[in-house]
Short mmCIF file of C-alpha atoms in Angstrom, two decimals:
data_model
loop_
_atom_site.label_atom_id
_atom_site.label_comp_id
_atom_site.label_asym_id
_atom_site.label_seq_id
_atom_site.Cartn_x
_atom_site.Cartn_y
_atom_site.Cartn_z
CA MET A 122 0.00 0.00 0.00
CA ASN A 123 1.12 3.53 -0.77
CA GLN A 124 -0.41 6.58 0.91
CA VAL A 125 -0.88 9.71 -1.18
CA THR A 126 -2.50 13.08 -0.53
CA ARG A 127 -5.45 13.50 -2.86
CA MET A 128 -6.18 17.02 -4.08
CA THR A 129 -9.79 17.96 -4.75
CA PHE A 130 -10.32 21.13 -6.77
CA GLU A 131 -12.84 23.60 -5.36
CA PRO A 132 -13.92 26.06 -8.11
CA ASN A 133 -16.12 28.07 -5.79
CA HIS A 134 -13.60 28.23 -2.95
CA ALA A 135 -10.52 30.02 -4.29
CA ASN A 136 -8.66 29.86 -0.97
CA LYS A 137 -4.86 29.94 -1.25
CA ASP A 138 -4.29 29.06 2.42
CA SER A 139 -3.66 25.46 1.38
CA GLY A 140 -0.46 26.56 -0.37
CA ILE A 141 -1.51 25.24 -3.79
CA TRP A 142 -4.20 26.46 -6.16
CA ILE A 143 -5.37 25.91 -9.70
CA GLY A 144 -5.58 28.51 -12.45
CA GLY A 145 -6.12 32.20 -11.97
CA ASP A 146 -4.71 35.10 -13.96
CA LYS A 147 -1.51 35.58 -11.91
CA ALA A 148 1.60 33.47 -11.43
CA TYR A 149 5.08 33.62 -9.90
CA VAL A 150 7.00 34.93 -12.92
CA GLN A 151 8.52 38.25 -13.92
CA GLU A 152 7.76 37.70 -17.61
CA TRP A 153 4.93 35.48 -18.81
CA PRO A 154 6.36 32.41 -20.63
CA LEU A 155 5.68 31.82 -24.33
CA ASN A 156 5.89 28.59 -26.30
CA PRO A 157 8.05 28.28 -29.45
CA GLU A 158 5.20 29.65 -31.58
CA GLY A 159 5.13 32.78 -29.45
CA ASP A 160 1.80 31.94 -27.79
CA PRO A 161 1.40 32.60 -24.05
CA LEU A 162 1.37 29.44 -21.95
CA ILE A 163 -1.62 28.88 -19.72
CA HIS A 164 -1.12 28.88 -15.94
CA LEU A 165 -2.04 25.47 -14.55
CA PHE A 166 -1.26 25.78 -10.84
CA SER A 167 0.97 27.51 -8.30
CA ILE A 168 2.54 26.48 -5.01
CA ASP A 169 3.67 28.44 -1.97
CA CYS A 170 6.08 25.79 -0.72
CA ASN A 171 6.25 26.87 2.92
CA GLN A 172 2.47 27.10 3.16
CA LEU A 173 1.85 23.75 1.47
CA ALA A 174 4.43 22.07 3.72
CA LYS A 175 2.28 23.04 6.73
CA HIS A 176 -0.55 20.90 5.35
CA VAL A 177 1.51 18.14 3.70
CA PRO A 178 4.89 17.82 5.49
CA SER A 179 5.84 14.80 3.36
CA ALA A 180 5.68 16.74 0.07
CA SER A 181 8.97 16.98 -1.86
CA LEU A 182 9.28 20.76 -1.78
CA PRO A 183 12.14 23.24 -1.45
CA ALA A 184 11.86 25.70 1.41
CA ASP A 185 11.21 29.39 0.80
CA ARG A 186 10.26 28.95 -2.84
CA PHE A 187 7.25 29.82 -4.98
CA ILE A 188 6.38 27.60 -7.94
CA SER A 189 4.16 28.20 -10.96
CA VAL A 190 3.50 25.58 -13.64
CA PHE A 191 2.51 26.41 -17.22
CA SER A 192 1.59 24.48 -20.34
CA THR A 193 0.66 24.94 -23.97
CA TYR A 194 -3.11 24.80 -24.45
CA SER A 195 -5.56 25.26 -27.30
CA ALA A 196 -9.33 24.75 -27.23
CA ALA A 197 -9.36 24.37 -31.02
CA ASP A 198 -6.08 22.75 -32.12
CA TYR A 199 -4.45 19.42 -31.25
CA PHE A 200 -1.49 19.97 -28.91
CA LEU A 201 -1.05 16.74 -26.90
CA ASP A 202 2.13 15.73 -28.73
CA GLN A 203 3.74 19.06 -27.81
CA VAL A 204 3.41 18.57 -24.05
CA THR A 205 4.04 14.81 -23.82
CA TYR A 206 7.26 13.24 -22.53
CA THR A 207 7.72 9.47 -22.29
CA GLY A 208 11.51 9.31 -22.19
CA ASP A 209 12.10 9.98 -25.89
CA GLU A 210 15.09 12.26 -26.61
CA LEU A 211 13.22 14.16 -29.33
CA GLU A 212 10.34 14.85 -26.92
CA TRP A 213 12.83 16.09 -24.33
CA ASN A 214 14.60 18.45 -26.72
CA GLU A 215 11.54 19.76 -28.53
CA ASN A 216 8.87 19.72 -25.80
CA ILE A 217 10.59 20.11 -22.44
CA LEU A 218 13.67 22.12 -23.38
CA GLY A 219 11.76 23.76 -26.24
CA GLY A 220 9.34 25.44 -23.86
CA TYR A 221 5.94 23.93 -24.57
CA THR A 222 5.68 23.55 -20.80
CA TYR A 223 7.45 25.64 -18.17
CA VAL A 224 8.08 25.54 -14.42
CA SER A 225 9.05 28.69 -12.54
CA VAL A 226 10.79 28.17 -9.17
CA THR A 227 11.68 31.45 -7.48
CA PRO A 228 12.38 32.90 -4.01
CA SER A 229 10.25 35.92 -4.94
CA SER A 230 6.52 36.11 -4.23
CA ILE A 231 6.06 38.81 -6.90
CA MET A 232 3.40 37.79 -9.43
CA SER A 233 2.68 38.78 -13.04
CA ALA A 234 -0.69 38.83 -14.80
CA SER A 235 -1.62 36.57 -17.70
CA PRO A 236 -1.86 38.26 -21.12
CA SER A 237 -4.58 35.84 -22.26
CA SER A 238 -7.51 33.79 -20.99
CA CYS A 239 -7.03 31.73 -17.85
CA ILE A 240 -8.45 28.78 -15.95
CA PRO A 241 -10.92 29.87 -13.25
CA LEU A 242 -9.19 30.14 -9.89
CA CYS A 243 -9.75 27.02 -7.76
CA GLY A 244 -8.78 26.21 -4.21
CA ILE A 245 -7.71 22.72 -3.16
CA THR A 246 -8.68 20.50 -0.25
CA PHE A 247 -6.69 17.46 0.87
CA SER A 248 -7.53 13.91 1.88
CA GLU A 249 -5.30 10.90 2.53
CA VAL A 250 -5.81 7.92 0.21
CA GLU A 251 -4.27 4.45 0.30
CA LEU A 252 -3.31 3.10 -3.12
CA ARG A 253 -2.95 -0.61 -3.68
CA GLU A 254 0.03 -1.97 -5.58
CA HIS A 255 -1.82 -2.27 -8.88
CA ASP A 256 -3.96 0.90 -8.69
CA PHE A 257 -3.80 3.41 -11.52
CA PRO A 258 -5.27 6.51 -9.87
CA ALA A 259 -7.29 8.84 -12.12
CA PHE A 260 -7.17 11.85 -9.81
CA SER A 261 -4.77 14.58 -8.70
CA PHE A 262 -2.49 13.92 -5.74
CA LEU A 263 0.79 14.79 -4.02
CA THR A 264 3.33 11.98 -3.75
CA SER A 265 7.04 11.31 -3.38
CA ASN A 266 6.79 8.03 -5.32
CA SER A 267 6.37 7.52 -9.05
CA PRO A 268 2.69 6.67 -9.68
CA ASN A 269 1.59 3.62 -11.63
CA GLY A 270 1.12 4.63 -15.23
CA MET A 271 4.09 6.99 -15.23
CA HIS A 272 6.61 5.44 -17.60
CA GLY A 273 9.89 6.08 -19.38
CA ILE A 274 11.27 8.49 -16.77
CA SER A 275 13.37 6.30 -14.45
CA HIS A 276 16.50 8.16 -15.61
CA LEU A 277 15.01 11.44 -14.34
CA LEU A 278 14.76 10.11 -10.79
CA VAL A 279 18.54 10.43 -10.42
CA HIS A 280 18.22 14.21 -10.51
CA TYR A 281 14.55 14.97 -9.85
CA ASP A 282 11.91 14.29 -7.20
CA ILE A 283 8.29 13.72 -8.13
CA VAL A 284 5.96 16.25 -6.48
CA CYS A 285 2.50 15.52 -7.82
CA GLN A 286 0.21 14.06 -10.44
CA ILE A 287 -2.37 16.43 -11.91
CA TYR A 288 -5.39 14.81 -13.59
CA SER A 289 -6.84 16.71 -16.54
CA GLY A 290 -10.41 15.68 -15.79
CA ASP A 291 -10.25 17.35 -12.36
CA PHE A 292 -10.04 20.84 -13.88
CA PRO A 293 -13.17 23.03 -13.98
CA ALA A 294 -15.29 23.26 -17.13
CA PRO A 295 -14.51 23.88 -19.92
CA TYR A 296 -10.88 22.95 -19.17
CA GLN A 297 -11.15 19.19 -18.58
CA ASP A 298 -9.00 18.78 -21.71
CA ILE A 299 -6.34 21.14 -20.35
CA LEU A 300 -3.63 18.46 -20.77
CA GLY A 301 -4.76 17.38 -24.24
CA LEU A 302 -7.28 14.73 -23.18
CA SER A 303 -9.68 14.53 -20.26
CA ASP A 304 -7.95 11.39 -18.95
CA ALA A 305 -4.37 12.66 -19.33
CA ASN A 306 -2.01 13.05 -16.36
CA GLY A 307 0.54 15.79 -15.84
CA TYR A 308 3.58 15.37 -13.61
CA LEU A 309 5.60 18.01 -11.77
CA MET A 310 9.20 17.12 -10.89
CA LEU A 311 11.75 19.30 -9.09
CA ARG A 312 15.51 19.05 -9.20
CA LYS A 313 17.24 17.53 -6.18
CA ASP A 314 19.60 19.79 -4.25
CA ASN A 315 22.65 17.69 -5.03
CA SER A 316 22.10 17.52 -8.80
CA SER A 317 22.33 21.20 -9.75
CA THR A 318 25.29 20.70 -12.06
CA GLU A 319 23.80 17.63 -13.73
CA ALA A 320 20.17 18.53 -14.44
CA PRO A 321 19.41 21.34 -16.92
CA LEU A 322 16.14 22.56 -15.37
CA VAL A 323 15.09 23.32 -11.80
CA GLY A 324 11.58 22.03 -12.49
CA ILE A 325 9.92 20.09 -15.30
CA PHE A 326 6.30 19.39 -16.18
CA PHE A 327 5.06 16.92 -18.78
CA VAL A 328 2.01 14.93 -19.76
CA GLN A 329 1.44 11.21 -20.26
CA THR A 330 -1.64 9.24 -21.28
CA ALA A 331 -2.62 5.58 -20.95
#
């Protein structure tokens, strides 16, 4: 059995006291990130690490840091292939390093406003859930262990810690396809303290589907 902290999105309770929230028109960046086509990325979620650690002490979070996670999104055009990473070198170079997703990790709490449409601001509530060995959870949760269904990334675990799984279907309407499909999972990973000279990015976010 593996215990994880399930995150339930609360669209009508945009309370940031939990230390993590979904959407909203502001994020912890000085300049809003753009993808290679020059389109603004959409803000998925943000974390106040110190605040979240009060609620979930086991979370793999750096102290005194503020995190915002962004991704490419289009309501009209297919984009899943641009945000997916399954261990393929081309996906790494074009999608992750190319900037179709982006993770900001900063000591500054200064926020910038989105230049485009945004996901409605949602608060998050927590509950503890026990996962069996063969469970493939279709929900959002915080964890320090690689979830079942996450594949092709064992080499990343040398330099990065898993922080959470974000389930596309948990997002408020009409953004249940925010990760390309309603049943897609997104994963946030943060660089370990002792791997700063080995890993190119402080944080990475990517999508996988069954």
